[in-house]
PDB file of C-alpha atoms in Angstrom:
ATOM      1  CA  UNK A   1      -3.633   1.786  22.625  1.00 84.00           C
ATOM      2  CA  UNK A   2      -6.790   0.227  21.171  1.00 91.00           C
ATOM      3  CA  UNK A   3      -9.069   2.240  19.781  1.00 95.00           C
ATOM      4  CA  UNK A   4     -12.315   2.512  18.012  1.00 96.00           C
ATOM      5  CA  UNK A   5     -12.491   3.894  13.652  1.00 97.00           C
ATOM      6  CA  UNK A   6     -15.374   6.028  14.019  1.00 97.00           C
ATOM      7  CA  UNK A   7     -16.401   9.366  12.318  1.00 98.00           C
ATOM      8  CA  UNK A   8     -16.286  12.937  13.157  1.00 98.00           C
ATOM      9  CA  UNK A   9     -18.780  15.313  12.278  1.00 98.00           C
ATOM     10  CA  UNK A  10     -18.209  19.157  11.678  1.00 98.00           C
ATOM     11  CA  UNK A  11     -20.621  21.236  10.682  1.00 97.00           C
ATOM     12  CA  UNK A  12     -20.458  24.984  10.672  1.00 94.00           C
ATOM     13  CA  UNK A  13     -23.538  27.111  10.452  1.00 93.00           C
ATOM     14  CA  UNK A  14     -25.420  30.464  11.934  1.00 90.00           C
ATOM     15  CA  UNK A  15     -25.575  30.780  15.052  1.00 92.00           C
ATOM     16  CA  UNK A  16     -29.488  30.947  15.038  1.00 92.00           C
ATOM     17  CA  UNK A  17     -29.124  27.266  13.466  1.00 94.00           C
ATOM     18  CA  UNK A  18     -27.690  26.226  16.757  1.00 94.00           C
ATOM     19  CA  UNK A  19     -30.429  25.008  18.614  1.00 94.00           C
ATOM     20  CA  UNK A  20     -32.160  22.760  16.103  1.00 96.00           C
ATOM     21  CA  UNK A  21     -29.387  21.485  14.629  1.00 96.00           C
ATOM     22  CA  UNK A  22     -28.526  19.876  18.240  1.00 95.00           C
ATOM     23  CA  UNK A  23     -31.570  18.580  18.768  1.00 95.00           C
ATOM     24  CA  UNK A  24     -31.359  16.901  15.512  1.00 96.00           C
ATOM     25  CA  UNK A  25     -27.984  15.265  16.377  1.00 96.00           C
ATOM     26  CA  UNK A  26     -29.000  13.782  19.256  1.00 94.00           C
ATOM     27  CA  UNK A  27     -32.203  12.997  17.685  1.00 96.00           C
ATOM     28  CA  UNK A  28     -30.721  11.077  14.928  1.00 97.00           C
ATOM     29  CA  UNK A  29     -28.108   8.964  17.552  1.00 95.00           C
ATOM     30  CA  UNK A  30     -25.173  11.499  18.437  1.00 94.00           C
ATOM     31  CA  UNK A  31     -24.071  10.253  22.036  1.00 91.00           C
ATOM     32  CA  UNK A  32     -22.736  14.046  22.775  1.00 91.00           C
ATOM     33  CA  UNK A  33     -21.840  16.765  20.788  1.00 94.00           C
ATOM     34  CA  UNK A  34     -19.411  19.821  21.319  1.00 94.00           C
ATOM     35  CA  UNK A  35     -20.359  23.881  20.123  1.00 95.00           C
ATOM     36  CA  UNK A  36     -17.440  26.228  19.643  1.00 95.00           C
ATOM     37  CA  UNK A  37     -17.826  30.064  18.366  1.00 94.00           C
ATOM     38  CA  UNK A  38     -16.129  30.732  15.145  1.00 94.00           C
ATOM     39  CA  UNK A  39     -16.213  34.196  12.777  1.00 92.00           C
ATOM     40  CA  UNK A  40     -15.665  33.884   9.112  1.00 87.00           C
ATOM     41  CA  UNK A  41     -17.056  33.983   5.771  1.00 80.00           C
ATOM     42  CA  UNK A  42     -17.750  32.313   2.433  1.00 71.00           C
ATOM     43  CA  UNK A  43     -20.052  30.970   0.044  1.00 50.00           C
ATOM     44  CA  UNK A  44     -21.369  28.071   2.269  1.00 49.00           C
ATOM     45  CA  UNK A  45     -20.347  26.949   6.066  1.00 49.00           C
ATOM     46  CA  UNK A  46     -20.878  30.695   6.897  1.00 49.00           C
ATOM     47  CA  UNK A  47     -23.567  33.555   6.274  1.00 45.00           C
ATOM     48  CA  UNK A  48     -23.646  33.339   2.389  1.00 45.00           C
ATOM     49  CA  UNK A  49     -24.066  37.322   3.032  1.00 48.00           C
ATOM     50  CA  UNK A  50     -20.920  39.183   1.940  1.00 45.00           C
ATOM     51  CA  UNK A  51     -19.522  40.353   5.004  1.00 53.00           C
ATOM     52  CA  UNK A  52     -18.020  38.191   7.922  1.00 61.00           C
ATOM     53  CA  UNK A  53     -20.340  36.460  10.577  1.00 81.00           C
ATOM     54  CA  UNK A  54     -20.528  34.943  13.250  1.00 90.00           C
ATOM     55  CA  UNK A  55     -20.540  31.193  13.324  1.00 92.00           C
ATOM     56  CA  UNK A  56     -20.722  27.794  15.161  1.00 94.00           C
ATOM     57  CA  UNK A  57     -18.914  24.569  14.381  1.00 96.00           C
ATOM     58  CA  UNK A  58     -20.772  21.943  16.098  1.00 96.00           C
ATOM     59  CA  UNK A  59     -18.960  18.578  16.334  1.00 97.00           C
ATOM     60  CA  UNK A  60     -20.088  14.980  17.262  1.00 96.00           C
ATOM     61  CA  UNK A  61     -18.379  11.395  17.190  1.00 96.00           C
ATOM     62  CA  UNK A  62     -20.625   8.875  15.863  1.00 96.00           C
ATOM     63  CA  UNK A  63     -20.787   5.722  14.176  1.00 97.00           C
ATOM     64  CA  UNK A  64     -21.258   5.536  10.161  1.00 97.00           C
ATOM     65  CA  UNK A  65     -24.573   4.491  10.647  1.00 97.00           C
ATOM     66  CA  UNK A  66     -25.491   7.467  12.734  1.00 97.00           C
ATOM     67  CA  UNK A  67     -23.418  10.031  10.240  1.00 98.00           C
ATOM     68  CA  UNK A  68     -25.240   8.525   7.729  1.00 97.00           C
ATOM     69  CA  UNK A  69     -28.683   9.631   8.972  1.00 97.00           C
ATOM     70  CA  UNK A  70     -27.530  13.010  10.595  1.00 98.00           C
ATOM     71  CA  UNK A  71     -25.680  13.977   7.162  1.00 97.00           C
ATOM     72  CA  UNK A  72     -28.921  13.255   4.954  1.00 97.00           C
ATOM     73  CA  UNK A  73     -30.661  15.393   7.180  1.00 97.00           C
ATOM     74  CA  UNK A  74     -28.100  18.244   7.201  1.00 96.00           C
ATOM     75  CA  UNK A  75     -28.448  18.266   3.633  1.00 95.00           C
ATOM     76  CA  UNK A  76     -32.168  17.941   3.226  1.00 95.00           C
ATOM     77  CA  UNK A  77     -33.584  19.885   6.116  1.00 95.00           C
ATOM     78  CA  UNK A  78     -30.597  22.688   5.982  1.00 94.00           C
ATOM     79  CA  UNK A  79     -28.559  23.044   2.650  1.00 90.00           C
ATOM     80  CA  UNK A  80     -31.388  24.058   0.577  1.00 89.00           C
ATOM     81  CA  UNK A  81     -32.039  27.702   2.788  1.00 88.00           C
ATOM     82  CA  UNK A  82     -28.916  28.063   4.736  1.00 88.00           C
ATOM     83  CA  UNK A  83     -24.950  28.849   4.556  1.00 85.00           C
ATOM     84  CA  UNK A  84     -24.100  25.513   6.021  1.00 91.00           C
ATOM     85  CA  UNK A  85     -20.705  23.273   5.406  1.00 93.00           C
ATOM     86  CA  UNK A  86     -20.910  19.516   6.904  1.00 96.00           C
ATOM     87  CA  UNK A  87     -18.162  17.037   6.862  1.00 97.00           C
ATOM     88  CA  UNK A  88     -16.882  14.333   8.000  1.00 98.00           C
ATOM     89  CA  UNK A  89     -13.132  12.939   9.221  1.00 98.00           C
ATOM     90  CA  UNK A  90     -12.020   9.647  10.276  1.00 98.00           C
ATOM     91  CA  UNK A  91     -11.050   9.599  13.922  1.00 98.00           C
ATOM     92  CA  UNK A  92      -9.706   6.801  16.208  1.00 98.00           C
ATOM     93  CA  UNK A  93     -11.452   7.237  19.432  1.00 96.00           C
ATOM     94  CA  UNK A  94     -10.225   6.136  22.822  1.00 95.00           C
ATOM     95  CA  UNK A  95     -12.560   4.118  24.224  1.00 89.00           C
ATOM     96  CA  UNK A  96     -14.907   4.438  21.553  1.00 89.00           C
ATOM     97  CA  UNK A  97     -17.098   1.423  22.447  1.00 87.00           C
ATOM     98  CA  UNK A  98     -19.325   3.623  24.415  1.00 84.00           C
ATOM     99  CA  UNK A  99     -20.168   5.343  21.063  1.00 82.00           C
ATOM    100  CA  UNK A 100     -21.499   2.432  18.931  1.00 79.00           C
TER     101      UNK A 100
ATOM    102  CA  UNK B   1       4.751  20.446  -0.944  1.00 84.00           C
ATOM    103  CA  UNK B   2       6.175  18.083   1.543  1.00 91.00           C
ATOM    104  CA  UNK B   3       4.372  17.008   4.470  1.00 95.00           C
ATOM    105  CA  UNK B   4       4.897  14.901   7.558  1.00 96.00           C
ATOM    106  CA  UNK B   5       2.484  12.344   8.806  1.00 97.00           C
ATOM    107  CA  UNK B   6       1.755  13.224  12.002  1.00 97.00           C
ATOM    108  CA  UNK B   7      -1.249  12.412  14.621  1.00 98.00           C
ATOM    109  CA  UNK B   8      -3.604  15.573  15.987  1.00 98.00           C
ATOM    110  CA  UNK B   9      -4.535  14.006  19.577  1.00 98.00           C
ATOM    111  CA  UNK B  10      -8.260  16.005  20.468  1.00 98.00           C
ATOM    112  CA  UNK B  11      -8.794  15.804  23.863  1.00 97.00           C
ATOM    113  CA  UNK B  12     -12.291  17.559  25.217  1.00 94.00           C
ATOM    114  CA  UNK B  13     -13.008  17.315  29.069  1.00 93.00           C
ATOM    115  CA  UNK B  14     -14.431  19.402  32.153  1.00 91.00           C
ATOM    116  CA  UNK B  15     -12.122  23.337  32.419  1.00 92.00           C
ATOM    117  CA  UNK B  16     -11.094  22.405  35.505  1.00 92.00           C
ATOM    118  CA  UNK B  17      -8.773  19.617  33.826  1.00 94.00           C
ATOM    119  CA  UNK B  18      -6.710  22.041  31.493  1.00 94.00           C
ATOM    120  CA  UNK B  19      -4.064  22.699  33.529  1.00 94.00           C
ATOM    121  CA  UNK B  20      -3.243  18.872  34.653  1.00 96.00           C
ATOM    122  CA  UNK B  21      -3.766  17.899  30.931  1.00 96.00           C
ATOM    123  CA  UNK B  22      -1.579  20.268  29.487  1.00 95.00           C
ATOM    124  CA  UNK B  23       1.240  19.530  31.645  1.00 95.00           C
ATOM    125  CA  UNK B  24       0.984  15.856  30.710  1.00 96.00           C
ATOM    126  CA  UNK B  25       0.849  16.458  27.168  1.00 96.00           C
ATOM    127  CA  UNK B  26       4.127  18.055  27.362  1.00 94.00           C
ATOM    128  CA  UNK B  27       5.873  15.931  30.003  1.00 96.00           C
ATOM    129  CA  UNK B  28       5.016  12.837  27.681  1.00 97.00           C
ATOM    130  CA  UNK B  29       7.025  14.508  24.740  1.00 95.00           C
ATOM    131  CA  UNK B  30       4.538  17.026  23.330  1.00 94.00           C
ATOM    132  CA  UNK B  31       6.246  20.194  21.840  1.00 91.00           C
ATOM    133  CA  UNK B  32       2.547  22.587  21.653  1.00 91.00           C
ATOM    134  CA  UNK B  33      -0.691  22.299  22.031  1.00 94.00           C
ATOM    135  CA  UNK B  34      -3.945  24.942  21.848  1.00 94.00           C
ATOM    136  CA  UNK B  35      -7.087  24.838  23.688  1.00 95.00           C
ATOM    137  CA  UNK B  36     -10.447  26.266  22.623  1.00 95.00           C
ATOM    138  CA  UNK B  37     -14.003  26.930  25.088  1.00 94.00           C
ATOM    139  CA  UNK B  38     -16.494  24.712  23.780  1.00 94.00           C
ATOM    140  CA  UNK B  39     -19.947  24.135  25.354  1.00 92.00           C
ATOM    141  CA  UNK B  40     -21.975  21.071  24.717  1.00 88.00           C
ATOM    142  CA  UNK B  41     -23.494  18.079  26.607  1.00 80.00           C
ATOM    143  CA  UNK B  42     -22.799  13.797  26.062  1.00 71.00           C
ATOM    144  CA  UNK B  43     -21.921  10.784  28.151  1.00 51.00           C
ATOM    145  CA  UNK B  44     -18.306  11.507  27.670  1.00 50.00           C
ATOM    146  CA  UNK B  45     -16.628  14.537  25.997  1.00 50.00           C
ATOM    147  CA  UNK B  46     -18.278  16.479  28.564  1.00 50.00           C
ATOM    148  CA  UNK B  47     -19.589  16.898  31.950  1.00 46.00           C
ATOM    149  CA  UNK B  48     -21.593  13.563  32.784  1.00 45.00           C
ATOM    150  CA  UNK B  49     -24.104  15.250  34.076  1.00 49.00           C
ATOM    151  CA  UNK B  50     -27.649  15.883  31.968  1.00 46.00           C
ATOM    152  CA  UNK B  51     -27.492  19.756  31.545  1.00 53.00           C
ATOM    153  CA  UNK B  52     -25.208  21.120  29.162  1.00 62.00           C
ATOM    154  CA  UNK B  53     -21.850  22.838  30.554  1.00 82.00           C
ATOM    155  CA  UNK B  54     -18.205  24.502  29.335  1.00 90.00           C
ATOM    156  CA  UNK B  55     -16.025  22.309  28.023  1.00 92.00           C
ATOM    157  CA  UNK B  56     -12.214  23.033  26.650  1.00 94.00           C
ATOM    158  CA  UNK B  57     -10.773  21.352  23.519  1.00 96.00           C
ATOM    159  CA  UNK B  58      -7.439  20.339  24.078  1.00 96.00           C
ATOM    160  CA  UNK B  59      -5.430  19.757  20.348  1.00 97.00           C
ATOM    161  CA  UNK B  60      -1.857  18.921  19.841  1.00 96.00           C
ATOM    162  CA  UNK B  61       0.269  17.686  16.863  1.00 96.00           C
ATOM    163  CA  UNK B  62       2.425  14.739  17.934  1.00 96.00           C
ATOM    164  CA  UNK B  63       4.465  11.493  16.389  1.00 97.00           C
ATOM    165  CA  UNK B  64       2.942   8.457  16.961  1.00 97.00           C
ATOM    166  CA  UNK B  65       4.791   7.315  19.819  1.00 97.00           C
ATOM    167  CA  UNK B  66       4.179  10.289  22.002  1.00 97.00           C
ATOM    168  CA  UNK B  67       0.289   9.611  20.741  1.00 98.00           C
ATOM    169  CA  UNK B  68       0.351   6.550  22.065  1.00 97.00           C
ATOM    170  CA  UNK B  69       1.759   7.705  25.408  1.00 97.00           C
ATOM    171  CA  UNK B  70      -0.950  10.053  26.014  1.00 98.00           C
ATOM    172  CA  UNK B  71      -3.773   8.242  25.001  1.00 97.00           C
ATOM    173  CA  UNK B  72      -2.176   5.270  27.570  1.00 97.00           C
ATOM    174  CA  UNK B  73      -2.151   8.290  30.158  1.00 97.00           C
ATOM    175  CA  UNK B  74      -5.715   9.705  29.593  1.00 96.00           C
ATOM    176  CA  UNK B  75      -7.221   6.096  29.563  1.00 95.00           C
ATOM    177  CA  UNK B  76      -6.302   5.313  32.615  1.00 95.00           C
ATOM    178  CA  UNK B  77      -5.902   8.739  34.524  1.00 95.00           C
ATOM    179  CA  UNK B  78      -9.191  10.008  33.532  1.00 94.00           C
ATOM    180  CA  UNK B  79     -11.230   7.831  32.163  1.00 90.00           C
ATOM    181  CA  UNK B  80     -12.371   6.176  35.470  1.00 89.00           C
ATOM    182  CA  UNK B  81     -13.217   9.238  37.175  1.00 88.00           C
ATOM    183  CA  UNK B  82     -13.912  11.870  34.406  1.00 89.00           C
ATOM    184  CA  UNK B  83     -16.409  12.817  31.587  1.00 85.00           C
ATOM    185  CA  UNK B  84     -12.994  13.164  28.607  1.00 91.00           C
ATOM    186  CA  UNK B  85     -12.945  12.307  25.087  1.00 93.00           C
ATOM    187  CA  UNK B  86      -9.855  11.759  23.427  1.00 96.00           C
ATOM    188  CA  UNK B  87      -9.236  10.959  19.476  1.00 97.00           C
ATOM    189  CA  UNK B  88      -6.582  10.555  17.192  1.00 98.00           C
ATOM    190  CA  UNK B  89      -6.569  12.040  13.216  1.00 98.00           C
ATOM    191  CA  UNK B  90      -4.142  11.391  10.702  1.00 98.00           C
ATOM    192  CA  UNK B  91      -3.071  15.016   9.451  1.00 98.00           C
ATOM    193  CA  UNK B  92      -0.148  15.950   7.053  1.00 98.00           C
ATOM    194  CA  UNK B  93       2.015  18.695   8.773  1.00 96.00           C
ATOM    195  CA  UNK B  94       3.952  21.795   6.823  1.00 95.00           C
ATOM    196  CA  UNK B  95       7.819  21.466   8.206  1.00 89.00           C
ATOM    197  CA  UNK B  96       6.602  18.252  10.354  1.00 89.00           C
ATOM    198  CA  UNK B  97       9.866  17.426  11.212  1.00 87.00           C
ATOM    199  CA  UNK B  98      10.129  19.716  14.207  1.00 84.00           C
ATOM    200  CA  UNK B  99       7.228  17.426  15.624  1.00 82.00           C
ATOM    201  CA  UNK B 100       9.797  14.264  15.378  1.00 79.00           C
TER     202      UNK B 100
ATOM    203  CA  UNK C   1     -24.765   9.924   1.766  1.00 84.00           C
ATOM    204  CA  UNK C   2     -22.391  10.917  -1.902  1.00 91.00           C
ATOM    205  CA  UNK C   3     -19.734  13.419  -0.687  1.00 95.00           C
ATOM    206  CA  UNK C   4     -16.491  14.807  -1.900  1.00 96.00           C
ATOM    207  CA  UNK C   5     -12.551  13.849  -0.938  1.00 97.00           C
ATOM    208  CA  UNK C   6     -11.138  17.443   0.213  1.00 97.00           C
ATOM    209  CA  UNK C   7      -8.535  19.098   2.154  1.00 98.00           C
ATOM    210  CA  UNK C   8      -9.275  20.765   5.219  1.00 98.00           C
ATOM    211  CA  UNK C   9      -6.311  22.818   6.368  1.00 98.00           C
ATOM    212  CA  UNK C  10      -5.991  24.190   9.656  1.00 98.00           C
ATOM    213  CA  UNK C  11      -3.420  26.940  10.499  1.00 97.00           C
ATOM    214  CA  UNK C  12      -2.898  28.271  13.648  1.00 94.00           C
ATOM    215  CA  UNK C  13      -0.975  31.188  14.535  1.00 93.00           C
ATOM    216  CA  UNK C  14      -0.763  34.332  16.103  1.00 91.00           C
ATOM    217  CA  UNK C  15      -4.224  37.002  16.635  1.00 92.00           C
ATOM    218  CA  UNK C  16      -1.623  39.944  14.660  1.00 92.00           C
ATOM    219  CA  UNK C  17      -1.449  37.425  11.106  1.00 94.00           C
ATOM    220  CA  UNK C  18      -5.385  36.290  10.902  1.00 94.00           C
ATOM    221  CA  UNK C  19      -5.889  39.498   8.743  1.00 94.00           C
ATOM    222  CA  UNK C  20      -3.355  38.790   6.077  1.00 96.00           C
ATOM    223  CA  UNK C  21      -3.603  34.766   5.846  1.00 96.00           C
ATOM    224  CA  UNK C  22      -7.431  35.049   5.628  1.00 95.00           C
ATOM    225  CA  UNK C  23      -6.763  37.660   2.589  1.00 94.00           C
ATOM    226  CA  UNK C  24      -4.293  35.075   1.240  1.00 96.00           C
ATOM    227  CA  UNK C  25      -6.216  31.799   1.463  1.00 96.00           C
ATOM    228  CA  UNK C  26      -8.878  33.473  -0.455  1.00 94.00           C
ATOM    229  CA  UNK C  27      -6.430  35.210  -3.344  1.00 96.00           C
ATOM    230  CA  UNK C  28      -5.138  31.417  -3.523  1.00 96.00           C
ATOM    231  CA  UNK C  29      -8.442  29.869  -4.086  1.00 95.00           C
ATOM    232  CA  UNK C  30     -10.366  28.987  -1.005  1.00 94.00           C
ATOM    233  CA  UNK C  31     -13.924  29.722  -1.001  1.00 91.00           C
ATOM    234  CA  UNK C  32     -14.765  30.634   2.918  1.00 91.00           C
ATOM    235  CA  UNK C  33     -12.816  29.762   6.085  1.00 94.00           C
ATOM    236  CA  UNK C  34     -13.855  30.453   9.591  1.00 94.00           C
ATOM    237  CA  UNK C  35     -11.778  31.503  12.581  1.00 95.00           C
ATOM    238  CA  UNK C  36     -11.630  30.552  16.283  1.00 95.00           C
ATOM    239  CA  UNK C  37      -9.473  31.766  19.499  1.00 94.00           C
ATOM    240  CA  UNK C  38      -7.576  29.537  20.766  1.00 94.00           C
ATOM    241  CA  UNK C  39      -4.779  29.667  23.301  1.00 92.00           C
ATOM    242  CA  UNK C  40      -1.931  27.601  23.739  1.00 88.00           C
ATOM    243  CA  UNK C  41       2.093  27.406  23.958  1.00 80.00           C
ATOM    244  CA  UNK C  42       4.805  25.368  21.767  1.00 70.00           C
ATOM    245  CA  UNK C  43       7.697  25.679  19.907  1.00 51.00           C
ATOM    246  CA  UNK C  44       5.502  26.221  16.742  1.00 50.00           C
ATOM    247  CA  UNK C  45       1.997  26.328  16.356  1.00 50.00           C
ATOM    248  CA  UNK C  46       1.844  29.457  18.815  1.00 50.00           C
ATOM    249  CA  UNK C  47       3.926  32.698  19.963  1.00 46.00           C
ATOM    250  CA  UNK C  48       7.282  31.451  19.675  1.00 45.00           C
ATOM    251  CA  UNK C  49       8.106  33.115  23.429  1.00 49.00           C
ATOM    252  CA  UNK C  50       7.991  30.398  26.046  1.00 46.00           C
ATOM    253  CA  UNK C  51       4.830  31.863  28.166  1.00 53.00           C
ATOM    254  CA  UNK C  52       1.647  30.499  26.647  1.00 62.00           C
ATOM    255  CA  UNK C  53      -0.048  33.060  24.897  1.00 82.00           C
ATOM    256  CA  UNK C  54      -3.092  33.824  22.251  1.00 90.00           C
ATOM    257  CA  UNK C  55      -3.617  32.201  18.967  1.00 92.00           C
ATOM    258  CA  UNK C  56      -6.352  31.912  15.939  1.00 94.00           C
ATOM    259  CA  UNK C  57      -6.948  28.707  14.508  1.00 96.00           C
ATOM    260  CA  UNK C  58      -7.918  29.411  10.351  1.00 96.00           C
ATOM    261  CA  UNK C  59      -9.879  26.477   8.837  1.00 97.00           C
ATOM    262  CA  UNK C  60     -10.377  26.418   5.284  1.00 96.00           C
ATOM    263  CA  UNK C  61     -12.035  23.461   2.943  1.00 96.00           C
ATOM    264  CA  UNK C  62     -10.516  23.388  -0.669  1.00 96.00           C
ATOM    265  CA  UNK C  63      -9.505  21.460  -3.161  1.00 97.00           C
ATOM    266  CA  UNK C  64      -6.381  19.579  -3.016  1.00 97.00           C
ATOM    267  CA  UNK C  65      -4.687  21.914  -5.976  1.00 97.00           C
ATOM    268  CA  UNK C  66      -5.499  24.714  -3.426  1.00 97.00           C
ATOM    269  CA  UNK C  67      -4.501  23.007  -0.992  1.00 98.00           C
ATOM    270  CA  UNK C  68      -1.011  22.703  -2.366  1.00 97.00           C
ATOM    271  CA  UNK C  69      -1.159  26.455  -3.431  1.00 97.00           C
ATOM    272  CA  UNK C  70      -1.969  27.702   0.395  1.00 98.00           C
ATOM    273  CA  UNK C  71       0.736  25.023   1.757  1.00 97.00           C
ATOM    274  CA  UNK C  72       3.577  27.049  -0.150  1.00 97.00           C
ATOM    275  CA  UNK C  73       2.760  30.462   0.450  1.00 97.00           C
ATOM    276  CA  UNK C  74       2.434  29.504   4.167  1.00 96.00           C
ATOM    277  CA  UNK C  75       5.342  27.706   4.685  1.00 95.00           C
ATOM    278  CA  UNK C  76       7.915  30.178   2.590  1.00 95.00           C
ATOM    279  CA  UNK C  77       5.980  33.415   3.633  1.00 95.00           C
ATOM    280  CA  UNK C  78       5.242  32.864   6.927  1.00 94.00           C
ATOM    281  CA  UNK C  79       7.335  30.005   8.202  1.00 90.00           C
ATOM    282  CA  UNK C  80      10.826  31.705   8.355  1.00 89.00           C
ATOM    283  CA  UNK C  81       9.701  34.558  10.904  1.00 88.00           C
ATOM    284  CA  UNK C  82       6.399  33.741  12.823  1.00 89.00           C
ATOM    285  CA  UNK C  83       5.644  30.292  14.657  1.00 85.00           C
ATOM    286  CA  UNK C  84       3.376  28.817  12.966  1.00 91.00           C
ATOM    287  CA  UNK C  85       1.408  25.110  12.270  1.00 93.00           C
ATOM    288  CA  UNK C  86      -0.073  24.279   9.541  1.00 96.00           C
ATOM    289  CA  UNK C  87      -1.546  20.822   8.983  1.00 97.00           C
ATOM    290  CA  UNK C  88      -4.122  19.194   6.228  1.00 98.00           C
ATOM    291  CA  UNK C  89      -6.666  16.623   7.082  1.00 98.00           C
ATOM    292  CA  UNK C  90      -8.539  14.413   4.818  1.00 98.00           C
ATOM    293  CA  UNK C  91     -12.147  15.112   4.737  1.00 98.00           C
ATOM    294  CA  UNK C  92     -15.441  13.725   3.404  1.00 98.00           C
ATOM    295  CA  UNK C  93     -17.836  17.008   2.095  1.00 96.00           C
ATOM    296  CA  UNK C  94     -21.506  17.257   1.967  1.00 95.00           C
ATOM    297  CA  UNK C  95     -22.246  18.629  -1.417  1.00 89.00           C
ATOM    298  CA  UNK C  96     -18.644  18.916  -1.367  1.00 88.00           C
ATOM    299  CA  UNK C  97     -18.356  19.732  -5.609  1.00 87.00           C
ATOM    300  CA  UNK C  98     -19.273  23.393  -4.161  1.00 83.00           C
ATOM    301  CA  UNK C  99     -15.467  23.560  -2.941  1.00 82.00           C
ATOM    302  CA  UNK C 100     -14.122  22.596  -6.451  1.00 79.00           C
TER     303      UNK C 100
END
């Protein structure tokens, strides 16, 4: 099966950050993205509150060039006020063409 | 600690597809799989359509032959007719063997 | 974009264990995780019964020593009685020297 090296982007935040952080993606080149509800806790990727929250892991499959951007902004724009974790795997996409 | 190297197949796609998709994962030689709700909007990965919908994640841990039989199947049994997204990541598996 | 090589390892396993592996990543070393439902069937990975049944997928970033740490305790604590998968993926962090 031929497919397509491109890069996966997780990035797990507050819930309130859900919103903007979507618009940003798509902004910045994301072709699609995917939101899934997660609870947890720790010093960063969650409420960096003590107790547990609740959380969303927002994914998108993009090309370097496009993680690129949306990283620097994740970084800029979110790590310096909020409990945020971004990274990024390598993923072989199916068809991935259609996200270059 | 001793780890297999194994592929995690991530299939996201429309609900209504679970049930079809989860029976092919295991009738091409899959031995598990978990699926998660996920909401989010793109060309593919998701419903075609503009507005955001529900989406499920389909993951499973497989060899690389029976990855390359499912990703043959989705390609060509979906693809044409349905907003899917299917990718491949290299992941290290506790016990692996019992994936072989 | 400068980020850090670390582990991200994903366990899934029955709703009844998320209490005591959360406790036990963190005792190991891990600084947050976060949680999500999942559901799903297999001979590991899931309820070890045939019907499909519920699951929580644990995600944790860490360091590759912690890494090795977590692998161990899951695979000779939990491994011999309760179906269980446990897998570690390669992953690029923002800001990632946070996690070391």
């Amino acid at each position: 099966m031929q497919t397509v090296a491109l890069k996966l982007i997780t990035i797990v935040a507050e819930p309130v950050l859900e919103e903007r952080l979507v618009a940003a993606l798509h902004r910045l080149g994301a072709r699609g993205h995917t939101v899934s509800a997660v609870h947890g806790a720790g010093s960063r990727g969650m409420r960096a509150s003590d107790p547990p929250g609740e959380g969303v892991r927002i994914e998108t499959v993009v090309s370097e060039a496009v993680s690129e951007q949306i990283l620097e902004h994740v970084a800029s724009a979110y790590f310096p006020n909020y409990a945020v974790i971004a990274f990024v795997t390598e993923v072989a996409v199916v068809r991935g063409e259609k996200y270059l």
